[in-house]
Short mmCIF file of C-alpha atoms and ligand atoms in Angstrom, two decimals:
data_model
loop_
_atom_site.label_atom_id
_atom_site.label_comp_id
_atom_site.label_asym_id
_atom_site.label_seq_id
_atom_site.Cartn_x
_atom_site.Cartn_y
_atom_site.Cartn_z
CA MET D 348 116.06 -70.42 142.26
CA LYS D 349 113.90 -72.47 144.54
CA GLY D 350 114.08 -73.60 147.48
CA PHE D 351 117.05 -72.66 149.97
CA ASN D 352 120.21 -70.86 148.56
CA ARG D 353 122.64 -68.30 149.64
CA ASN D 354 123.65 -65.49 147.49
CA ASN D 355 126.97 -63.72 148.72
CA GLY D 356 126.78 -65.06 152.11
CA GLU D 357 122.70 -64.16 152.57
CA LEU D 358 119.86 -66.73 152.51
CA PHE D 359 117.31 -67.05 150.64
CA LEU D 360 114.27 -69.13 150.28
CA ASP D 361 113.16 -68.77 146.47
CA ASP D 362 113.75 -65.25 145.18
CA ILE D 363 113.11 -63.98 148.98
CA LEU D 364 115.75 -62.78 150.87
CA LEU D 365 115.01 -64.37 154.19
CA SER D 366 116.42 -61.01 156.15
CA ASP D 367 114.07 -58.83 154.92
CA LEU D 368 111.23 -60.94 155.81
CA ALA D 369 112.18 -60.67 159.03
CA VAL D 370 113.01 -56.86 159.31
CA SER D 371 109.56 -56.14 157.10
CA TYR D 372 107.90 -59.00 159.40
CA GLY D 373 109.20 -59.13 162.46
CA THR D 374 110.46 -62.36 164.49
CA PRO D 375 110.25 -64.70 165.28
CA THR D 376 108.39 -65.82 162.10
CA TYR D 377 107.17 -68.53 160.12
CA VAL D 378 107.74 -68.77 156.65
CA TYR D 379 107.43 -71.38 153.62
CA SER D 380 108.01 -71.95 150.32
CA ALA D 381 104.76 -72.69 147.72
CA SER D 382 107.66 -74.35 145.48
CA LEU D 383 108.94 -76.56 148.28
CA ILE D 384 105.30 -77.81 149.19
CA ARG D 385 104.42 -78.11 145.28
CA SER D 386 107.42 -80.42 144.53
CA ARG D 387 107.16 -83.01 147.82
CA PHE D 388 103.31 -83.14 147.05
CA LEU D 389 104.27 -84.05 142.94
CA GLU D 390 106.27 -86.98 144.22
CA TYR D 391 103.80 -88.54 145.73
CA LYS D 392 101.09 -87.83 143.00
CA ASP D 393 102.78 -88.38 140.30
CA ALA D 394 103.99 -91.57 141.53
CA LEU D 395 99.94 -92.93 142.01
CA ARG D 396 97.58 -93.88 140.02
CA GLN D 397 94.15 -92.38 138.57
CA ASP D 398 91.80 -93.41 141.31
CA ASP D 399 94.33 -93.70 144.71
CA LYS D 400 94.17 -90.34 146.79
CA VAL D 401 97.10 -88.54 148.41
CA CYS D 402 95.68 -87.34 151.27
CA PHE D 403 97.82 -84.74 153.34
CA SER D 404 97.72 -84.96 157.14
CA VAL D 405 95.99 -81.92 157.92
CA LYS D 406 97.35 -81.93 161.63
CA SER D 407 100.70 -81.63 160.33
CA ASN D 408 100.12 -78.15 159.48
CA SER D 409 96.48 -77.26 159.27
CA ASN D 410 96.55 -73.23 157.68
CA ILE D 411 93.69 -72.64 155.19
CA ASN D 412 95.72 -71.61 152.70
CA ILE D 413 98.44 -74.36 152.70
CA LEU D 414 95.43 -76.44 152.62
CA LYS D 415 94.00 -74.31 149.47
CA LEU D 416 97.32 -74.86 147.75
CA LEU D 417 97.34 -78.36 147.93
CA ASN D 418 93.42 -78.58 147.32
CA GLU D 419 94.41 -76.54 144.30
CA MET D 420 97.15 -79.44 143.01
CA GLY D 421 94.45 -82.14 143.85
CA SER D 422 95.51 -83.33 147.37
CA GLY D 423 92.74 -84.67 149.29
CA PHE D 424 93.03 -84.61 153.43
CA ASP D 425 93.74 -87.07 156.57
CA VAL D 426 91.24 -85.28 159.56
CA VAL D 427 91.39 -86.07 163.30
CA SER D 428 88.93 -83.39 164.13
CA GLY D 429 85.76 -81.82 163.39
CA ASN D 430 87.16 -78.34 163.25
CA GLU D 431 90.18 -80.09 161.26
CA LEU D 432 87.59 -81.45 158.79
CA ARG D 433 86.06 -77.28 158.64
CA ARG D 434 89.03 -76.20 158.18
CA CYS D 435 89.43 -78.74 154.90
CA LEU D 436 86.10 -77.59 153.47
CA LEU D 437 86.31 -73.85 154.01
CA ALA D 438 89.32 -74.16 151.55
CA GLY D 439 87.17 -75.93 149.19
CA ALA D 440 87.82 -79.27 149.71
CA ASP D 441 85.23 -82.11 148.19
CA PRO D 442 84.26 -84.24 151.32
CA LYS D 443 84.74 -87.23 148.64
CA ASN D 444 88.64 -86.71 149.70
CA ILE D 445 88.73 -86.69 152.94
CA VAL D 446 89.40 -89.37 155.67
CA PHE D 447 89.08 -89.13 158.98
CA SER D 448 91.21 -90.84 162.02
CA GLY D 449 91.53 -90.68 165.67
CA VAL D 450 90.71 -92.55 168.80
CA GLY D 451 87.87 -90.51 170.71
CA LYS D 452 85.72 -89.43 167.74
CA THR D 453 82.72 -87.66 169.79
CA LYS D 454 79.01 -87.75 168.31
CA ALA D 455 79.08 -84.46 167.26
CA GLU D 456 82.36 -85.07 165.11
CA ILE D 457 80.72 -88.19 163.68
CA GLN D 458 77.47 -86.24 162.74
CA LEU D 459 79.68 -83.95 160.78
CA ALA D 460 80.96 -86.52 158.92
CA LEU D 461 78.19 -88.10 157.95
CA LYS D 462 76.38 -84.78 157.45
CA GLU D 463 79.27 -83.72 154.77
CA ASN D 464 79.28 -87.03 153.53
CA ILE D 465 83.22 -88.01 154.02
CA PHE D 466 84.53 -90.46 151.99
CA SER D 467 85.76 -92.29 155.01
CA ILE D 468 85.86 -92.57 158.43
CA ASN D 469 88.74 -94.34 160.30
CA ILE D 470 87.39 -96.93 163.17
CA GLU D 471 89.46 -97.34 165.54
CA SER D 472 87.56 -99.36 168.09
CA GLU D 473 84.68 -101.35 168.81
CA ASN D 474 82.94 -99.59 170.51
CA GLU D 475 83.39 -96.39 168.24
CA LEU D 476 82.03 -98.69 165.64
CA ASN D 477 79.01 -99.01 167.46
CA ARG D 478 78.87 -95.48 168.03
CA ILE D 479 78.81 -94.80 164.12
CA ILE D 480 76.02 -97.77 163.48
CA GLU D 481 73.75 -95.76 166.14
CA ILE D 482 74.06 -92.39 164.74
CA ALA D 483 73.89 -93.50 161.13
CA LYS D 484 70.94 -95.06 162.10
CA GLU D 485 69.36 -91.99 164.03
CA MET D 486 70.51 -89.84 160.93
CA GLY D 487 69.27 -91.96 158.33
CA VAL D 488 72.57 -92.36 156.36
CA GLU D 489 74.92 -94.70 155.48
CA ALA D 490 78.45 -94.20 156.94
CA ASN D 491 81.56 -95.45 155.04
CA CYS D 492 83.86 -96.51 156.72
CA ALA D 493 87.69 -98.27 156.96
CA ILE D 494 89.17 -100.18 160.10
CA ARG D 495 91.97 -98.65 161.43
CA VAL D 496 94.40 -101.86 162.00
CA ASN D 497 97.39 -102.13 164.55
CA PRO D 498 99.67 -104.41 162.75
CA ASP D 499 101.87 -104.37 165.79
CA ILE D 500 105.21 -102.72 164.00
CA SER D 501 107.15 -100.45 165.71
CA ALA D 502 108.33 -97.33 163.07
CA GLU D 503 111.75 -97.28 164.92
CA SER D 504 111.79 -93.44 165.83
CA HIS D 505 110.78 -91.65 168.61
CA PRO D 506 108.66 -93.40 171.06
CA TYR D 507 105.79 -90.48 171.57
CA ILE D 508 105.43 -90.49 167.94
CA GLU D 509 105.08 -94.40 167.25
CA THR D 510 101.60 -95.71 166.73
CA GLY D 511 101.38 -99.40 165.30
CA LEU D 512 102.89 -101.37 168.71
CA LYS D 513 100.45 -103.45 170.20
CA THR D 514 100.57 -100.96 173.50
CA SER D 515 99.31 -98.13 171.66
CA LYS D 516 96.23 -96.51 172.01
CA PHE D 517 95.55 -97.04 167.94
CA GLY D 518 93.89 -99.26 165.17
CA VAL D 519 92.68 -102.59 166.75
CA THR D 520 94.52 -105.96 166.29
CA LYS D 521 93.20 -108.40 162.91
CA GLU D 522 90.92 -110.65 165.16
CA VAL D 523 88.98 -107.41 166.65
CA ALA D 524 88.81 -106.21 162.90
CA LEU D 525 87.70 -109.53 162.01
CA ASN D 526 84.91 -109.58 164.74
CA MET D 527 83.88 -106.06 163.55
CA SER D 528 83.88 -106.54 159.59
CA GLN D 529 81.07 -109.37 161.02
CA LYS D 530 78.91 -107.07 163.08
CA ILE D 531 79.35 -104.90 159.75
CA ARG D 532 77.73 -107.65 158.05
CA THR D 533 74.51 -107.84 159.85
CA SER D 534 74.35 -103.79 160.19
CA GLU D 535 72.38 -101.61 157.31
CA ASN D 536 73.72 -98.42 157.89
CA ILE D 537 77.35 -99.01 157.60
CA ASN D 538 79.81 -100.02 154.38
CA LEU D 539 82.97 -101.16 155.18
CA ILE D 540 84.98 -99.78 152.01
CA GLY D 541 88.50 -100.11 153.19
CA LEU D 542 91.42 -101.09 155.50
CA ALA D 543 93.70 -98.05 157.42
CA CYS D 544 96.98 -98.51 159.04
CA HIS D 545 99.61 -95.99 159.95
CA ILE D 546 102.30 -97.22 162.43
CA GLY D 547 104.14 -94.07 163.47
CA SER D 548 106.39 -90.79 162.45
CA GLN D 549 109.82 -90.13 160.95
CA ILE D 550 109.70 -93.44 159.29
CA ILE D 551 113.25 -94.36 157.69
CA LYS D 552 113.31 -97.38 156.66
CA PRO D 553 110.49 -98.51 153.57
CA GLU D 554 110.16 -101.92 154.74
CA LEU D 555 108.30 -101.23 157.59
CA ILE D 556 105.46 -99.13 155.69
CA LEU D 557 105.52 -102.61 153.51
CA ASP D 558 105.25 -104.66 156.41
CA SER D 559 101.99 -103.16 156.90
CA LEU D 560 100.95 -103.17 153.80
CA GLU D 561 101.59 -107.18 153.69
CA HIS D 562 98.87 -106.89 156.77
CA LEU D 563 96.58 -104.87 154.99
CA ILE D 564 96.10 -107.01 152.13
CA HIS D 565 95.91 -110.34 154.24
CA LEU D 566 92.88 -109.25 156.21
CA ALA D 567 91.71 -107.38 153.39
CA ASP D 568 91.50 -111.02 151.82
CA GLU D 569 90.27 -112.44 154.58
CA VAL D 570 87.17 -109.65 154.80
CA ASN D 571 86.31 -109.99 151.37
CA ARG D 572 85.72 -113.71 151.35
CA ASP D 573 82.60 -112.93 153.56
CA LEU D 574 81.32 -109.12 152.36
CA ASN D 575 83.71 -108.42 149.45
CA THR D 576 83.24 -104.65 149.93
CA VAL D 577 86.82 -103.45 151.06
CA THR D 578 87.86 -101.52 147.28
CA PHE D 579 90.67 -99.50 149.17
CA LEU D 580 93.94 -99.74 151.74
CA ASP D 581 95.11 -96.79 153.32
CA ILE D 582 98.70 -97.18 154.29
CA GLY D 583 98.95 -93.91 156.02
CA GLY D 584 101.51 -91.22 156.36
CA GLY D 585 105.01 -91.26 158.65
CA LEU D 586 107.69 -91.23 155.76
CA GLY D 587 110.84 -89.60 157.52
CA ILE D 588 112.79 -86.45 156.22
CA THR D 589 116.15 -85.07 156.74
CA TYR D 590 116.76 -82.86 159.62
CA LYS D 591 120.46 -83.46 160.25
CA ASP D 592 121.91 -86.31 158.72
CA GLU D 593 119.35 -88.99 158.45
CA GLU D 594 118.07 -90.14 154.72
CA ARG D 595 114.75 -89.37 153.87
CA ALA D 596 112.31 -92.17 152.74
CA ASN D 597 111.62 -91.17 149.34
CA PRO D 598 107.91 -91.60 148.80
CA SER D 599 107.89 -92.25 144.89
CA GLU D 600 110.32 -96.02 145.45
CA ILE D 601 108.01 -97.00 148.24
CA ILE D 602 104.83 -96.31 146.29
CA SER D 603 106.65 -98.23 143.09
CA GLN D 604 107.17 -100.83 145.75
CA THR D 605 103.89 -100.56 147.13
CA LEU D 606 102.05 -100.99 143.23
CA ASN D 607 104.40 -103.90 142.55
CA ARG D 608 103.28 -105.70 145.67
CA LEU D 609 99.63 -104.88 144.84
CA GLY D 610 100.23 -106.17 141.74
CA ASP D 611 96.77 -106.95 140.13
CA LEU D 612 94.96 -107.26 143.41
CA ASN D 613 92.23 -104.59 142.95
CA PHE D 614 92.98 -101.96 145.63
CA ASP D 615 92.77 -98.62 145.64
CA LEU D 616 95.47 -96.90 147.83
CA ILE D 617 95.25 -93.99 149.71
CA LEU D 618 98.21 -92.42 151.83
CA GLU D 619 98.35 -90.26 154.45
CA PRO D 620 101.61 -87.71 154.49
CA GLY D 621 102.35 -84.77 156.49
CA ARG D 622 105.65 -84.05 157.67
CA SER D 623 107.27 -85.90 153.78
CA ILE D 624 105.05 -82.96 152.29
CA ILE D 625 105.81 -79.69 153.99
CA GLY D 626 108.26 -80.29 156.92
CA ASN D 627 111.55 -79.60 155.23
CA ALA D 628 109.28 -76.24 153.38
CA GLY D 629 109.31 -73.96 156.00
CA VAL D 630 111.31 -72.04 158.26
CA LEU D 631 111.22 -70.50 161.60
CA LEU D 632 112.95 -67.06 161.85
CA THR D 633 114.16 -65.67 164.82
CA GLN D 634 116.87 -63.04 166.54
CA VAL D 635 119.07 -63.48 169.07
CA GLU D 636 117.95 -61.21 171.96
CA TYR D 637 120.72 -61.77 174.31
CA ILE D 638 124.11 -63.95 174.32
CA LYS D 639 125.19 -64.90 177.81
CA GLU D 640 128.31 -66.30 178.37
CA THR D 641 128.79 -68.48 181.57
CA GLU D 642 131.56 -70.71 183.03
CA ASN D 643 130.15 -73.47 181.80
CA LEU D 644 128.23 -72.83 178.76
CA ASN D 645 127.50 -69.80 176.09
CA PHE D 646 123.75 -69.35 175.67
CA ALA D 647 122.55 -67.19 172.80
CA ILE D 648 119.33 -66.72 173.87
CA ILE D 649 116.55 -65.88 170.93
CA ASP D 650 113.13 -64.55 170.47
CA ALA D 651 111.84 -67.66 169.72
CA GLY D 652 110.77 -70.44 172.66
CA MET D 653 109.59 -74.17 173.05
CA ASN D 654 105.67 -72.14 173.17
CA ASP D 655 106.37 -71.45 169.43
CA LEU D 656 108.34 -74.76 168.14
CA MET D 657 107.93 -77.50 170.96
CA ARG D 658 109.97 -80.35 168.88
CA PRO D 659 112.93 -80.04 170.28
CA SER D 660 111.82 -79.74 173.95
CA LEU D 661 109.28 -82.73 173.73
CA TYR D 662 111.21 -84.99 171.21
CA SER D 663 114.86 -83.82 172.02
CA SER D 664 114.64 -83.52 168.16
CA TRP D 665 117.02 -82.10 165.82
CA HIS D 666 117.18 -78.58 163.94
CA ASN D 667 119.35 -77.19 162.14
CA VAL D 668 120.22 -73.08 162.96
CA SER D 669 121.76 -71.00 160.59
CA THR D 670 122.28 -67.49 159.99
CA LEU D 671 120.31 -65.19 157.62
CA ASP D 672 123.85 -63.64 157.02
CA SER D 673 127.69 -64.53 157.46
CA LYS D 674 128.96 -61.53 159.09
CA GLU D 675 132.85 -62.25 159.89
CA LEU D 676 132.78 -63.31 164.14
CA GLU D 677 134.06 -65.60 166.32
CA GLU D 678 132.21 -68.94 166.03
CA LYS D 679 131.78 -70.59 169.34
CA ILE D 680 129.61 -73.25 170.72
CA TYR D 681 126.41 -72.07 171.61
CA GLN D 682 123.21 -73.45 173.45
CA VAL D 683 120.22 -72.00 171.52
CA VAL D 684 117.68 -71.58 173.60
CA GLY D 685 114.11 -69.30 174.60
CA PRO D 686 112.94 -66.84 176.39
CA VAL D 687 110.44 -69.43 177.94
CA CYS D 688 110.68 -69.68 182.20
CA GLU D 689 111.47 -73.39 181.83
CA SER D 690 114.66 -75.15 181.50
CA ALA D 691 113.08 -77.13 178.55
CA ASP D 692 113.21 -74.33 176.44
CA SER D 693 116.11 -75.07 174.34
CA LEU D 694 115.70 -75.19 170.75
CA ALA D 695 119.56 -76.62 169.94
CA LYS D 696 122.11 -77.42 171.68
CA ASP D 697 125.92 -77.44 171.21
CA ARG D 698 125.90 -75.21 167.66
CA ALA D 699 129.05 -73.86 166.41
CA LEU D 700 127.38 -70.66 165.45
CA LYS D 701 129.19 -66.88 164.11
CA VAL D 702 126.35 -64.80 166.14
CA GLU D 703 126.11 -61.65 168.29
CA GLU D 704 123.22 -59.48 170.08
CA GLY D 705 120.79 -58.68 166.99
CA SER D 706 121.56 -61.97 164.84
CA LEU D 707 119.46 -62.96 163.07
CA LEU D 708 118.71 -66.74 162.43
CA ALA D 709 116.53 -69.54 161.23
CA ILE D 710 115.72 -72.69 162.50
CA HIS D 711 115.13 -75.40 159.90
CA ASP D 712 112.51 -78.03 158.50
CA VAL D 713 109.75 -76.96 160.57
CA GLY D 714 106.60 -76.79 158.10
CA ALA D 715 105.34 -79.65 159.50
CA TYR D 716 104.51 -79.91 163.40
CA GLY D 717 105.76 -76.46 164.16
CA TYR D 718 103.25 -73.59 164.25
CA VAL D 719 100.05 -76.29 165.03
CA MET D 720 101.72 -77.02 168.06
CA SER D 721 102.84 -73.57 169.47
CA SER D 722 100.86 -72.00 172.28
CA ASN D 723 100.58 -69.28 174.09
CA TYR D 724 102.61 -70.45 177.19
CA ASN D 725 104.45 -67.26 179.38
CA THR D 726 101.36 -65.23 177.59
CA ARG D 727 103.41 -65.41 174.08
CA LEU D 728 101.58 -64.11 170.92
CA ARG D 729 102.00 -66.93 168.55
CA PRO D 730 103.67 -65.55 165.50
CA PRO D 731 102.58 -65.18 161.97
CA GLU D 732 103.00 -67.65 159.02
CA ILE D 733 104.31 -66.50 155.46
CA LEU D 734 103.93 -68.28 152.36
CA ILE D 735 106.15 -67.55 149.56
CA GLU D 736 105.61 -68.31 146.08
CA GLY D 737 108.36 -66.93 143.76
CA SER D 738 109.03 -63.48 144.43
CA THR D 739 105.75 -62.96 145.78
CA VAL D 740 105.07 -62.76 149.83
CA GLN D 741 101.63 -63.71 151.64
CA VAL D 742 100.74 -63.74 154.79
CA ILE D 743 98.79 -66.13 155.27
CA LYS D 744 98.41 -65.86 159.27
CA ARG D 745 98.39 -62.91 161.47
CA ARG D 746 100.64 -62.60 164.55
CA GLU D 747 98.23 -62.13 167.15
CA SER D 748 97.82 -59.26 169.61
CA PHE D 749 97.15 -58.70 173.05
CA LYS D 750 93.94 -58.04 172.61
CA GLU D 751 92.90 -61.10 170.46
CA LEU D 752 94.89 -62.91 173.42
CA VAL D 753 92.61 -62.12 176.02
CA SER D 754 89.82 -61.25 174.35
CA LEU D 755 87.93 -64.62 175.85
CA GLU D 756 88.73 -63.63 179.35
CA THR D 757 87.43 -60.30 179.10
CA ASN D 758 84.10 -59.14 178.90
CA ASN D 759 84.85 -56.10 177.32
CA ASN D 760 87.37 -57.73 174.56
CA GLY D 761 90.67 -56.73 176.43
CA THR D 762 92.33 -53.47 176.84
N1 LLP M 404 98.06 -90.63 159.75
C1 LLP M 404 97.50 -90.74 160.81
C2 LLP M 404 96.60 -91.62 161.33
C3 LLP M 404 98.42 -90.09 161.74
O1 LLP M 404 98.68 -89.91 162.94
C4 LLP M 404 99.35 -89.11 161.24
C5 LLP M 404 100.61 -88.57 162.07
C6 LLP M 404 99.93 -88.59 160.02
C7 LLP M 404 99.01 -89.80 158.99
C8 LLP M 404 100.77 -88.08 159.47
O2 LLP M 404 102.18 -88.42 159.52
P1 LLP M 404 103.30 -87.62 159.06
O3 LLP M 404 103.32 -88.18 157.27
O4 LLP M 404 103.17 -86.58 159.12
O5 LLP M 404 104.59 -88.44 159.24
N2 LLP M 404 104.03 -83.83 166.52
C9 LLP M 404 104.98 -85.40 165.74
C10 LLP M 404 104.18 -85.59 165.02
C11 LLP M 404 103.62 -86.44 165.23
C12 LLP M 404 102.36 -87.34 164.26
C13 LLP M 404 100.82 -87.94 164.86
N3 LLP M 404 100.60 -89.03 163.77
C14 LLP M 404 106.52 -84.65 165.91
O6 LLP M 404 106.80 -83.43 165.70
O7 LLP M 404 107.43 -85.07 164.94
#
């Protein structure tokens, strides 16, 4: 069986009984399904043409074993730090399939990108362009770059994950992009090979992506009148998934509309999806430590906190919560909260659940921006990550130990 399924009331992911995993590896624990990741990746790959690239957005889930799986399927990668780039290299990625975005690239990060000769550095400001030119000169290399354009389009999602508005720190306006292309024309150490755009995340309306494509096409036309070097358009990531009842954005439909719009314009396409590939493929397994019934509310206090999964506290985001079994208990409305000493440490509000102390739960759709945003707040140890493929279980990251956690603070490697 692929994906989540119930048998006799027990929740399985692919062929694995999730309560068995919770017992064997403890809780909280992240679990991902390789088959779900593969099928979401193929939706992109199959809809694209030979020379187009799917560059998985490493920030959404940067586990090296996940990157390896995607690399083996022919994925490229979108990175936003030198260390994400190093992770991709460890996973065996070809630098020719890596693009590097982000507004604050340091000198060392640019040097690394140039040394590895990655596909493209996506430049986010005029001063970054100046810095890249200087470093490329020093190193005696040519830098292959794209300009990230800010089209002033709302992604119509949570304000924290909008990146394409003119009030945002990302990208540059069309006018600045044209100035930058003039500068590039007269510089020897830089090739402007693409234009990029990413307007935000959890986008549900495909027309927003098509609007930003329109900006890229018009700008590419102007830039190419002088330079004629722009060969690809990178339309970013951002396609939304179903968390509650939203209709997900369908990658193959959006790609087919994009290719239609491109028609016989001679541009390769790059996409940078993260959430839409891995978001629905992961769950966080957790256990109810206590039930606390107060005058006003019922709390199910679980062993996963905002440090393990930050999205609900940071964005008030909704994640479905389900029990791993279906015991006949009284159904009540619960506030599902963690052990962290903050009132923001709530993972799910007002959920109808049949639970008691010791009940095992799954928090759904946490494959993207779950583990990667976790922290050690309250000196909590980060959970393990497990990848399952059919009936095979692979621990792709161990649970942290206290000794490991304090080893950077002590001379004697902890106690
Ligand atoms: N490309 C760029 C340049 C990005 O900044 C991002 C995400 C992506 C691609 C991938 O977007 P995706 O396909 O995953 O939507 N922590 C937030 C999401 C932050 C997204 C940041 N940029 C969350 O948990 O919702």
